[in-house]
Coordinates of C-alpha atoms in Angstrom, one line a residue:
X831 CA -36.8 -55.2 22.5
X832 CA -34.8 -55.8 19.4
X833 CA -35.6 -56.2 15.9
X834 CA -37.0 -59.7 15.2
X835 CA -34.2 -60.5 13.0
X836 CA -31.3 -59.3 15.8
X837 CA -28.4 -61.3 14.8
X838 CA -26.7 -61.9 18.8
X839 CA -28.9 -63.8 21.2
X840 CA -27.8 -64.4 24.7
X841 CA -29.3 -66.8 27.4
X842 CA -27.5 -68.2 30.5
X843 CA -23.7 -67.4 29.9
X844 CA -24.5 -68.6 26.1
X845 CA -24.6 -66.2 22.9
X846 CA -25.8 -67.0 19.6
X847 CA -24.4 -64.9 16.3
X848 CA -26.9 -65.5 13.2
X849 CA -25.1 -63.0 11.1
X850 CA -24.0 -65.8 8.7
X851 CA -27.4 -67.2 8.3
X852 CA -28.5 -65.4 5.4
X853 CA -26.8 -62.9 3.0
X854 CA -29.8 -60.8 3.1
X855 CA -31.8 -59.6 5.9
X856 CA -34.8 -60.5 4.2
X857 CA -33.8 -64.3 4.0
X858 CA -32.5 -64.2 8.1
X859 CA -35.9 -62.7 8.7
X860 CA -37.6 -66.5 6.5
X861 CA -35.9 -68.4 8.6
X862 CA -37.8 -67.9 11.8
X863 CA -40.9 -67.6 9.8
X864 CA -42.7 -70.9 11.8
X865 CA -42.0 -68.9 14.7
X866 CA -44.7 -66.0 13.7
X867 CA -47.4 -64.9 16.4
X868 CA -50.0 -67.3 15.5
X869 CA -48.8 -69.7 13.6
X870 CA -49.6 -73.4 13.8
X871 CA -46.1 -73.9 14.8
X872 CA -45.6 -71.5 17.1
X873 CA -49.1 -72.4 18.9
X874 CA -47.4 -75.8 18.7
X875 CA -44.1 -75.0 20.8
X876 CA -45.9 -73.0 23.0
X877 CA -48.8 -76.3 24.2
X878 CA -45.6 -79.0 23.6
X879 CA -43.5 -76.8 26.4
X880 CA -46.2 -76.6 28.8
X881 CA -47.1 -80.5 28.7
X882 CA -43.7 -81.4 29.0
X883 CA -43.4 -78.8 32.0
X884 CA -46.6 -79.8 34.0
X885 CA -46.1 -83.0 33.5
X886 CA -48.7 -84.4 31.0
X887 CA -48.5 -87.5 28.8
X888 CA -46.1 -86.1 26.2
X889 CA -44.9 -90.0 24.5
X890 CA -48.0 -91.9 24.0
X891 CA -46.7 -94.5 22.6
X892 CA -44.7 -95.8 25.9
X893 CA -48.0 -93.9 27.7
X894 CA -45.3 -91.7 29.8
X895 CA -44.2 -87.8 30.5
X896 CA -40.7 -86.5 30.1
X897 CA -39.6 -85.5 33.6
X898 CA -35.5 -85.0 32.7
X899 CA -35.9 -81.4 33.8
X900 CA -37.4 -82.2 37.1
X901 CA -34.2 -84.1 37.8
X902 CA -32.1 -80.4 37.5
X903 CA -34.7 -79.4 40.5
X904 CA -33.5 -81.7 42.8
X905 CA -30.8 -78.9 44.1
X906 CA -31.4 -75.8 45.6
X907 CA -32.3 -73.1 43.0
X908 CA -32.8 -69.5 42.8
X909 CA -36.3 -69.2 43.8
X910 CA -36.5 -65.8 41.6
X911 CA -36.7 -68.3 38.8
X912 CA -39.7 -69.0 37.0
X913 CA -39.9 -72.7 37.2
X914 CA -42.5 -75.2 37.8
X915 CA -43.1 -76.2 41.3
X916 CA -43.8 -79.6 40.9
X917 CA -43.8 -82.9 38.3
X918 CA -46.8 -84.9 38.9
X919 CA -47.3 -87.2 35.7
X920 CA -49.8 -89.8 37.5
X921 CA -51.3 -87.5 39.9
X922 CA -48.0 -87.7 42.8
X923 CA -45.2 -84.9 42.6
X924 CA -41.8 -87.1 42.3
X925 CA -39.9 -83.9 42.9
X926 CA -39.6 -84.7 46.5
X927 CA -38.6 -88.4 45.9
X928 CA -36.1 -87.0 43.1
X929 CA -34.6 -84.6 45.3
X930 CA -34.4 -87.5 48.3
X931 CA -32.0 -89.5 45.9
X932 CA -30.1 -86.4 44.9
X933 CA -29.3 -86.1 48.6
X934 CA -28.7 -90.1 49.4
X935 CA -26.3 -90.2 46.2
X936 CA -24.5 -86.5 47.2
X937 CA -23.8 -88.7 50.7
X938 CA -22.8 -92.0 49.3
X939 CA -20.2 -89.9 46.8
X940 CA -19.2 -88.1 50.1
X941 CA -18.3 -91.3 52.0
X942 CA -16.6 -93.0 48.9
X943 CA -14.4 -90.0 48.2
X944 CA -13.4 -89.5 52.1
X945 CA -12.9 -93.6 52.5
X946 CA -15.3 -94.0 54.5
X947 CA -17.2 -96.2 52.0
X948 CA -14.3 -99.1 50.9
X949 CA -14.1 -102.0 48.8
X950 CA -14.5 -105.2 50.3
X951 CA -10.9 -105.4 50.0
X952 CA -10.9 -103.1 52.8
X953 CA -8.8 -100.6 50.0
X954 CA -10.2 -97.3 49.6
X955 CA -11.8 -97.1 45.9
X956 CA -9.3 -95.4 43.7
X957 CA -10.7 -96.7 40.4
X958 CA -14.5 -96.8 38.8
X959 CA -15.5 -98.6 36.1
X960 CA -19.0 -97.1 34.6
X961 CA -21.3 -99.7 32.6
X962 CA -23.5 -97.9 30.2
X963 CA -24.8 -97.3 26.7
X964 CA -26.1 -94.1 24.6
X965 CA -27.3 -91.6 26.8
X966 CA -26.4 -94.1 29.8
X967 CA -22.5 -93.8 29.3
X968 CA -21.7 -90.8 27.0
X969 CA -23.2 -88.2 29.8
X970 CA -20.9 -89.0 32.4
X971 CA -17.6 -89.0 30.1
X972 CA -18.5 -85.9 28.4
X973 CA -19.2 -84.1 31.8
X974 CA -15.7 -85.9 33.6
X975 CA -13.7 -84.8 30.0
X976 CA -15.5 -81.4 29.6
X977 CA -14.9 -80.1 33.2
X978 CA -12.0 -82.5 34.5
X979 CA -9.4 -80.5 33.9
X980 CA -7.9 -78.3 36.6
X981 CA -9.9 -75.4 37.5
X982 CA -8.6 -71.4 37.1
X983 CA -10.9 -71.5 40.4
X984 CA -8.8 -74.3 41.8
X985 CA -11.1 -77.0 41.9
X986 CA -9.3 -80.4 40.7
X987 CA -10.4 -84.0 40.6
X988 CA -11.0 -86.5 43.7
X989 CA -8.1 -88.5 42.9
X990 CA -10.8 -91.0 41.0
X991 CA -9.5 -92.7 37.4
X992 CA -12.9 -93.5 35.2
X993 CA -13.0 -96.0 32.8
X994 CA -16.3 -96.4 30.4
X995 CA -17.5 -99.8 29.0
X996 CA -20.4 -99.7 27.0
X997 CA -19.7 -102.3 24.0
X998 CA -20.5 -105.4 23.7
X999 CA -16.8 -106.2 22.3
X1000 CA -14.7 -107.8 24.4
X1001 CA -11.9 -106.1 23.3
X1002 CA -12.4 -103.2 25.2
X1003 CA -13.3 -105.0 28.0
X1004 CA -10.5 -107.2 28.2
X1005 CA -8.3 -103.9 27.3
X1006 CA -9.6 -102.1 30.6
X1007 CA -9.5 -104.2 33.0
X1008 CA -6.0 -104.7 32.3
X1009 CA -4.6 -101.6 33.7
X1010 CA -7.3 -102.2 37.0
X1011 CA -6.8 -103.1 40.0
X1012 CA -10.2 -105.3 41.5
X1013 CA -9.1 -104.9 45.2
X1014 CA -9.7 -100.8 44.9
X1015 CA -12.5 -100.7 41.7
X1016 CA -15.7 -99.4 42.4
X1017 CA -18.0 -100.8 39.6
X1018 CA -21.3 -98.6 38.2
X1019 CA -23.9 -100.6 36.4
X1020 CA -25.7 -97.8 34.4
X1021 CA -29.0 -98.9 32.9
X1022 CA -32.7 -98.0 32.9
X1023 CA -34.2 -101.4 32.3
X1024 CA -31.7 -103.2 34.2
X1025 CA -32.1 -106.0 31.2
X1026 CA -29.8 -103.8 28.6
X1027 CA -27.7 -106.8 26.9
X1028 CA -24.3 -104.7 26.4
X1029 CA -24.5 -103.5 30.0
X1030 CA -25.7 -106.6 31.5
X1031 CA -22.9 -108.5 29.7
X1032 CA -20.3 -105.9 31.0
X1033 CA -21.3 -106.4 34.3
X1034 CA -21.0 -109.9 34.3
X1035 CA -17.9 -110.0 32.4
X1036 CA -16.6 -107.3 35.7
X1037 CA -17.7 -109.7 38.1
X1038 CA -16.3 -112.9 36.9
X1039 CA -12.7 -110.7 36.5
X1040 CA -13.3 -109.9 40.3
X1041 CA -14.0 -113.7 41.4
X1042 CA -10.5 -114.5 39.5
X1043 CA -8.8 -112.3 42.1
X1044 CA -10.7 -113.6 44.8
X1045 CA -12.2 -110.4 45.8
X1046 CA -14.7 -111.4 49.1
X1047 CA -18.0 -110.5 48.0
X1048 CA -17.5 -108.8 44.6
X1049 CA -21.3 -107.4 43.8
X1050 CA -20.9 -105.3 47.0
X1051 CA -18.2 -103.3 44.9
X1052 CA -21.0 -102.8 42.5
X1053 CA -23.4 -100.0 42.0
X1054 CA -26.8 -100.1 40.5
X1055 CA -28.4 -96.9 38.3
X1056 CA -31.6 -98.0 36.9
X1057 CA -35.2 -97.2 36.6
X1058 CA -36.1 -101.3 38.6
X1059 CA -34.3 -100.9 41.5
X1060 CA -36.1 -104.2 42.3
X1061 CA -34.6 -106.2 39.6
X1062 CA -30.4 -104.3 40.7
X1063 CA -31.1 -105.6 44.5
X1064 CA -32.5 -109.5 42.8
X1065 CA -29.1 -109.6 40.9
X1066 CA -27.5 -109.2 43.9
X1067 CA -26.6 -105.2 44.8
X1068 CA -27.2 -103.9 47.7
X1069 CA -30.2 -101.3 48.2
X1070 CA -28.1 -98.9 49.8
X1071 CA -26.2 -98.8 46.6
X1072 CA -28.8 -98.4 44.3
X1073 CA -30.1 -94.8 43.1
X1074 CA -33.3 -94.7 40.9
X1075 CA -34.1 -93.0 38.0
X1076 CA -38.1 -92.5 36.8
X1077 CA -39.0 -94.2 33.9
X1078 CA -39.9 -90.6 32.1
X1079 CA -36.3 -90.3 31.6
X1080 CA -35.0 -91.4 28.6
X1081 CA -31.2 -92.2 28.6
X1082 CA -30.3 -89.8 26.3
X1083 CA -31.7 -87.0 28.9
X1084 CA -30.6 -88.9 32.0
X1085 CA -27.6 -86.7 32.6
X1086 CA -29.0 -85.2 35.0
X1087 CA -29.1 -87.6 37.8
X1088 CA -27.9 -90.5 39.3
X1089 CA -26.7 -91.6 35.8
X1090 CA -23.6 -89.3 36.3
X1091 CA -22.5 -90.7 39.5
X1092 CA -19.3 -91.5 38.0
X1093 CA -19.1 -87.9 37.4
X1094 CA -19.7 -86.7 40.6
X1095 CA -16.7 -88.8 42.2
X1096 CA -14.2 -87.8 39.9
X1097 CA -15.5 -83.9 39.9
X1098 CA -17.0 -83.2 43.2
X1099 CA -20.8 -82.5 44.0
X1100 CA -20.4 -79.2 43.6
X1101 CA -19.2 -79.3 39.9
X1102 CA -21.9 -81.1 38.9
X1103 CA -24.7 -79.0 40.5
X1104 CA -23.3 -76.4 39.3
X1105 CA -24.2 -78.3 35.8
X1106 CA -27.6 -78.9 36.8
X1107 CA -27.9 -75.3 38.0
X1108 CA -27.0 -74.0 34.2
X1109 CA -29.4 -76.5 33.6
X1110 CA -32.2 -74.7 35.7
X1111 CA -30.9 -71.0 33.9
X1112 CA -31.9 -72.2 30.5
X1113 CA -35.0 -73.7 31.7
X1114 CA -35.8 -70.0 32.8
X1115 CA -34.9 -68.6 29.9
X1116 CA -37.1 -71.0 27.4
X1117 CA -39.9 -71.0 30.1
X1118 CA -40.2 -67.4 30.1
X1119 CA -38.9 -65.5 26.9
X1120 CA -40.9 -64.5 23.9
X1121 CA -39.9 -66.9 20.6
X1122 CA -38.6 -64.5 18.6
X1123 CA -35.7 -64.5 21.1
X1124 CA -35.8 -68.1 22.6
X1125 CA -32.9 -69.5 22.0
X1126 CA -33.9 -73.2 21.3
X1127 CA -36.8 -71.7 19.8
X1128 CA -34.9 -69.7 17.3
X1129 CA -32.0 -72.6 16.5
X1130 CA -35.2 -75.0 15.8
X1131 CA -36.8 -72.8 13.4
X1132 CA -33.4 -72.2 11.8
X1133 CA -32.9 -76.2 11.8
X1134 CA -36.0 -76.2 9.6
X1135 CA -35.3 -73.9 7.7
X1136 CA -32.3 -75.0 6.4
X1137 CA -33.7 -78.5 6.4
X1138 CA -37.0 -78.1 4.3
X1139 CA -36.4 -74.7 2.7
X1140 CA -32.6 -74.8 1.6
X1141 CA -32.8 -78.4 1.4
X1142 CA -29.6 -78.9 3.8
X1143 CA -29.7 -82.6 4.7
X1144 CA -26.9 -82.2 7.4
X1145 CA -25.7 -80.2 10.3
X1146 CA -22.1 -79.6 11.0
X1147 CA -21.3 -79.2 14.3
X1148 CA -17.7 -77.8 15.5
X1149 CA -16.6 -76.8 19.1
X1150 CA -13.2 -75.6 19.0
X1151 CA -12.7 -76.1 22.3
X1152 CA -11.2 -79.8 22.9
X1153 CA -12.4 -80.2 26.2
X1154 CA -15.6 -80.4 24.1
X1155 CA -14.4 -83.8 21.8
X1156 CA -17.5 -86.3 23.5
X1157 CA -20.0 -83.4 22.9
X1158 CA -20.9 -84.2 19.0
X1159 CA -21.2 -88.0 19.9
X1160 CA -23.2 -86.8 22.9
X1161 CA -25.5 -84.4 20.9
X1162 CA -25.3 -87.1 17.6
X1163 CA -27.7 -89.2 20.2
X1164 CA -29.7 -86.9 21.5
X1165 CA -30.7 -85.5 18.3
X1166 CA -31.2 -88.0 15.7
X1167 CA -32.5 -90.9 18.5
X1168 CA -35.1 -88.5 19.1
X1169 CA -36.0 -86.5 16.5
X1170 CA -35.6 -89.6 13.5
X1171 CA -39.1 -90.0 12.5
X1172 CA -41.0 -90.3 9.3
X1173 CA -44.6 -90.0 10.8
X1174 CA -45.9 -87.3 13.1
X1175 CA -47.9 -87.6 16.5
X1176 CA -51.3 -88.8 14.4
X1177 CA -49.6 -91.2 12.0
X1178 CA -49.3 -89.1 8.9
X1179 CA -46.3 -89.1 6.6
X1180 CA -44.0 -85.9 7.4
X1181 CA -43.7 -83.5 4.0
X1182 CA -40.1 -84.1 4.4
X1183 CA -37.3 -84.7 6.8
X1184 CA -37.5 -84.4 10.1
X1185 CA -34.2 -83.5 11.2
X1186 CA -31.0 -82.7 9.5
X1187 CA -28.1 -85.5 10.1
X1188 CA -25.7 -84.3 12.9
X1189 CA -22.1 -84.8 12.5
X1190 CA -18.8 -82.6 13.2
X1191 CA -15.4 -82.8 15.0
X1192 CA -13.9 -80.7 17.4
X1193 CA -11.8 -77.6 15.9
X1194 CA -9.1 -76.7 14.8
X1195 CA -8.6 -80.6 13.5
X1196 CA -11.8 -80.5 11.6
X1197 CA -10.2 -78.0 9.1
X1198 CA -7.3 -80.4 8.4
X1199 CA -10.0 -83.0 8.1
X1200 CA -13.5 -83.1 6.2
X1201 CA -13.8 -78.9 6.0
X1202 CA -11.7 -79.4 2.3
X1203 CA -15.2 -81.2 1.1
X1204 CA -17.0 -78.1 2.6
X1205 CA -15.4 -75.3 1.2
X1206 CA -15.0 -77.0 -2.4
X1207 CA -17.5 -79.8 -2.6
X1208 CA -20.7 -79.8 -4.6
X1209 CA -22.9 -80.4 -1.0
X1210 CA -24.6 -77.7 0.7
X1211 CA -24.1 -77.9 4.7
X1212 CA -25.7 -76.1 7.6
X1213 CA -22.9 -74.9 9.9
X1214 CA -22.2 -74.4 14.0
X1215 CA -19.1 -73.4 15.7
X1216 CA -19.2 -73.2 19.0
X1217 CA -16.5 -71.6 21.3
X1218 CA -15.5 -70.6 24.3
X1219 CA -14.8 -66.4 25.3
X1220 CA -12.4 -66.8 28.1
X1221 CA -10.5 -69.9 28.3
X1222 CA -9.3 -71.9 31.6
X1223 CA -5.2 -71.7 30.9
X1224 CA -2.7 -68.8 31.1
X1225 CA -1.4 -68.7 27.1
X1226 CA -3.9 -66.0 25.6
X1227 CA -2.1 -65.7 22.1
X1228 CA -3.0 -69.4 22.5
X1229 CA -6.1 -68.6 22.8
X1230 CA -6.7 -66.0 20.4
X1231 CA -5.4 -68.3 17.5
X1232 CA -8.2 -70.6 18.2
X1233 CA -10.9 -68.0 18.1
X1234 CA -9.5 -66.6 15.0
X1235 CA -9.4 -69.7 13.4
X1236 CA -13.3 -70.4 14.1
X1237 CA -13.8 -66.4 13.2
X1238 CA -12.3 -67.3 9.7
X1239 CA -13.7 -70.3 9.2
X1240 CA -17.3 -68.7 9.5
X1241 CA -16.7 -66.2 7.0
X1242 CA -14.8 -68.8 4.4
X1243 CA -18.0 -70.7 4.7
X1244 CA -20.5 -68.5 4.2
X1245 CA -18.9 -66.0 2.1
X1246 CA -16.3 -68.2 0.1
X1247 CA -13.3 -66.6 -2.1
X1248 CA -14.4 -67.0 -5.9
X1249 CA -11.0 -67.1 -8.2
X1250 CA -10.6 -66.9 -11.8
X1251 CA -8.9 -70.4 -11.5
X1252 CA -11.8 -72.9 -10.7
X1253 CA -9.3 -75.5 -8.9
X1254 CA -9.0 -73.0 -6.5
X1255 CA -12.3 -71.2 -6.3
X1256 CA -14.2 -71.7 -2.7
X1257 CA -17.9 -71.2 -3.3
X1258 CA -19.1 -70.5 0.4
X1259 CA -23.1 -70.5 0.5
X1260 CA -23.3 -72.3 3.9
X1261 CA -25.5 -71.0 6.4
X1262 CA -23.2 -70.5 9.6
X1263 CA -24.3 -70.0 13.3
X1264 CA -21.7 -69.2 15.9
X1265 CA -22.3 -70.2 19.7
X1266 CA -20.2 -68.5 22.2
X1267 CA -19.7 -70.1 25.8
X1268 CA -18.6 -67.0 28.2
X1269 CA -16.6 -70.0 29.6
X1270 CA -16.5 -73.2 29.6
X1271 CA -17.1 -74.1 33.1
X1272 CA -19.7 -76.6 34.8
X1273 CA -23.0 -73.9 34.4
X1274 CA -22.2 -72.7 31.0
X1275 CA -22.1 -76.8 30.0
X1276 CA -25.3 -77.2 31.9
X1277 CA -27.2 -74.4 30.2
X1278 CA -25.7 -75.9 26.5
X1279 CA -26.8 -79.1 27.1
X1280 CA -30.4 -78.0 28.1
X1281 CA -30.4 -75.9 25.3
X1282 CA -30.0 -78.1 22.9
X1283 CA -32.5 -80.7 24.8
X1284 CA -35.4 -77.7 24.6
X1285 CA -34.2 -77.3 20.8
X1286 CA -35.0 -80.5 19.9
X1287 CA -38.3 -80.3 21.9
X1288 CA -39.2 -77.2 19.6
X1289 CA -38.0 -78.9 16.2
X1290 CA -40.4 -81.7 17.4
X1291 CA -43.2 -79.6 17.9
X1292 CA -42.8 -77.9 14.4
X1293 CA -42.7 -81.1 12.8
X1294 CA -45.6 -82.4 15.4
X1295 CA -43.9 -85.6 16.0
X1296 CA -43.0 -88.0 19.3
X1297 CA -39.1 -87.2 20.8
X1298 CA -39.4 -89.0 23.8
X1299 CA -39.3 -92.4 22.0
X1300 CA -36.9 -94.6 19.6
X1301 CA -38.7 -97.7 18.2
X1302 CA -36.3 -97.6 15.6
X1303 CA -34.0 -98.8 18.4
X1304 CA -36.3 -101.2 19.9
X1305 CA -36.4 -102.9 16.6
X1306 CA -32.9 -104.3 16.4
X1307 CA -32.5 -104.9 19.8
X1308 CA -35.4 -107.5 19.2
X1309 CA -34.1 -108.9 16.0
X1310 CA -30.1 -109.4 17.6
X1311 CA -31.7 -111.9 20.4
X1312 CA -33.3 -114.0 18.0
X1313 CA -30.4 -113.9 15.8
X1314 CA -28.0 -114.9 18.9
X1315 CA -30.3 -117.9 19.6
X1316 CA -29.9 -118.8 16.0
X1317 CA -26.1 -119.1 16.5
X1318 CA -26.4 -121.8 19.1
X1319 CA -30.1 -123.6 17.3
X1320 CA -29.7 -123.0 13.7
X1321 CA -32.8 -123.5 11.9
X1322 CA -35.0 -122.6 15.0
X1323 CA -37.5 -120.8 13.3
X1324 CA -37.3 -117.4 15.1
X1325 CA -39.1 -115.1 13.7
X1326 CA -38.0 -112.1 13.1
X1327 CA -34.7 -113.7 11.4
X1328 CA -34.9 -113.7 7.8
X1329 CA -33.5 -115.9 5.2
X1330 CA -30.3 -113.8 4.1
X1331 CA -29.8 -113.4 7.9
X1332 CA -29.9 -117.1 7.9
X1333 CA -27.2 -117.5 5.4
X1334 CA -24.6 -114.9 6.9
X1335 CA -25.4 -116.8 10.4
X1336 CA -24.4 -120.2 8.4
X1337 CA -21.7 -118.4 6.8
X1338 CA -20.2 -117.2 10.0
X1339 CA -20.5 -120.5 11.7
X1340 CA -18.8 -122.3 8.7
X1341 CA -16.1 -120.4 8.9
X1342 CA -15.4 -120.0 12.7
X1343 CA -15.2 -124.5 11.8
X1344 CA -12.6 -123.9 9.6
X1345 CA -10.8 -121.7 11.6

């Protein structure tokens, strides 16, 4: 085994170089300090990992497990792995069930890509249109743009155009349904609740544009995703078209199944289980290797480190690789919607932050962009770069500029270039960690996605808090309905809207009159 402080870490296609960390050993050595034999921290990661794994009541507050990773098990998997066998929060294994719609969804995807499945147009569906929002919406697009490009193994598309709707602004909507055709659009209405108001709204908005062409029977071009298939089949889908998701997955983990049935027409079954099967390798490797050499274990303790200890307030994340562009908003979600918190599990103030802000761009355009501020501003910024080893086209100069370009990149920002003139002195100082993809294909995005799902689990368990729910978001989800019934009732009372909400509501109103 290697030293502690080893600065490459591998897992599942995935390397991690820790090198720019620290300028001393001494300090990379601190940094993984909570993850000691031992230590209340690491005795903390170890019980969080096994609730979430067998099952138990990990968000009390919504009085539910987290079953995301039972959703990669609904394929066929190495059974050399060392993976839990079942997922059983209220005493019934939903494995089985999860894998049943894995199979009825792989068949309906089947039947729409071969035309055996049509619009009631009697066209075969050519377009989809995906309803969605957070976690609902920005998993599918980052899997169709991540992997959507022709294949060095030859794999390609189905033929399928996507489009994604998950504002309530009309603009878009009225934008994208311009360039559609209703006889051959295939519509996916993406949410948990089945009561979310932008996707609701969307999918009203979709069928009133297909009555205006006088498609026959539009809501049988519709699909439902949700966790109430009850409440899909009462607004009028058909249960044959409707693919359940348990309520223990939250949106921003619900990549895993049916939510990315948009994906799996455009890319092809395959693909994505190949997704979920890097999925299932990462699982492996945080289920069964020591912490000291876990990678979520070791980027979580390093997230805290630089968060409490260097007093960091922000993580930079870069993937020059711009097949890659959705995975910042995608990780932007997953991160801060779960890990914002100011109390732990008990109630009790945190000492601090609980997790740095995420932000970034994809590289090389980052550098002609923000990277100015971080070579030669005042504020200190943790620092990832993630990219790829062996890229999917046939220009490898092409390719070798890119890497270079993250290469120096690291080094200008963690070792700087003092110069006797100050306007031109870089300071450097930022802690850097560089995460290498062998390739960016549909297992290696699998594995970085769960990755960073079981690194926020750790960074949770070090700071002892709840990831698994977002009351935060709750919160203004309650107040914008009260506010909207104050638009057509001023003066109603509601409340939850305040007085200075009560004067902008006036103020809009006024001003709509004189307009």
């Amino acid at each position: 085994m290697t030293h502690p402080t080893a600065v490459w870490l591998d897992a599942a296609g995935i390397s991690l170089n820790r090198e720019r960390q620290a300028l001393s050993k001494q300090d990379l050595h601190n940094t993984l300090g909570v993850l000691a034999p031992g230590s209340e921290s690491a005795i903390r990661i170890a019980q969080f990992r096994g609730d979430v794994f067998q099952g138990r009541l990990v968000n009390p507050s919504e009085q539910r497990a987290a079953g995301h990773w039972a959703l990669r098990q609904a394929i066929d998997f190495d059974g050399l792995l060392e993976l839990p066998s079942e997922f059983s929060p209220q005493g019934r294994d939903l494995i089985p069930e999860m894998k049943a719609t894995h199979q009825r969804m792989a068949r309906f995807v089947e039947a729409v890509q071969r035309g055996d499945i049509r619009s009631t147009s009697g066209m075969p569906y050519r377009q989809i249109v995906h309803l969605g929002i957070g976690g609902s919406d920005l998993g599918p697009q980052l899997l169709i743009q991540a992997l959507g490009e022709p294949r060095s193994s030859g794999q390609t598309s189905a033929g399928f155009s996507a489009s994604f709707l998950s504002n309530l602004d009309y603009h878009a909507t009225d934008h994208c349904l311009r360039s559609l055709n209703p006889a051959e659009t295939l519509v996916i209405v993406a949410s948990k609740s089945w009561s979310t108001q932008e996707t609701m709204s969307n999918a009203n908005h979709l069928l009133t544009w297909m009555h205006a062409a006088q498609i026959k029977n539009p809501k049988n071009n519709f699909v439902g995703v949700t966790s109430y298939p009850e409440k899909a089949t009462s607004w009028g889908i058909d249960p044959s078209a409707c693919f359940h998701f348990d309520q223990s997955v939250g949106g921003r983990y619900s990549i895993w199944g049916p939510v990315s049935l948009a994906a799996r027409l455009v890319l092809g079954n395959n693909l994505v289980d190949k997704f979920l099967s890097g999925g299932l390798a990462m699982d492996h490797h945080f289920l069964t290797t020591p912490l000291s050499h876990n990678l979520p274990a070791v980027m979580a303790a390093t997230d805290f480190y630089n968060l409490r200890h260097r007093r960091l307030p922000t993580l930079m994340v870069s993937a020059y690789d711009s097949r890659l562009g959705l995975l910042v908003p995608y990780l932007k979600q997953l991160w801060m919607e779960s890990l914002g918190k100011h109390v732990d599990r008990d109630g009790n103030p945190l000492q601090g932050p609980s997790c740095p802000i995420l932000w970034g761009d994809v590289g090389t355009n980052a550098q002609h962009a923000f990277f100015q501020l971080l070579h030669q501003g005042a504020q200190g910024v943790a620092v990832e770069l993630i990219g790829t080893l062996t890229p999917e086209h046939q220009d490898p100069q092409s390719h070798q500029a890119l890497l270079a370009n993250l290469i120096a990149q690291a080094q200008a920002l963690s070792v700087g270039n003092p110069d006797a003139d100050p306007q031109k002195s870089c300071w450097g100082g930022h802690p850097v960690s560089v995460v290498m993809l062998d390739r960016l294909e549909a297992r290696e995005l699998g594995a970085l996605i769960a990755l960073w799902e079981h690194r926020v689990l750790c960074l949770a368990a070090i700071n002892n808090i709840n990831p698994f729910d977002q009351w935060g978001v709750e919160l203004g989800k309650q107040i914008s309905r009260q506010v909207l019934s104050e638009f057509t009732t001023p003066d109603s009372n509601q409340s939850m809207v305040d007085r200075a909400s009560k004067d902008l509501i006036r103020w809009v109103l006024n001003k709509s009159l004189d307009t």
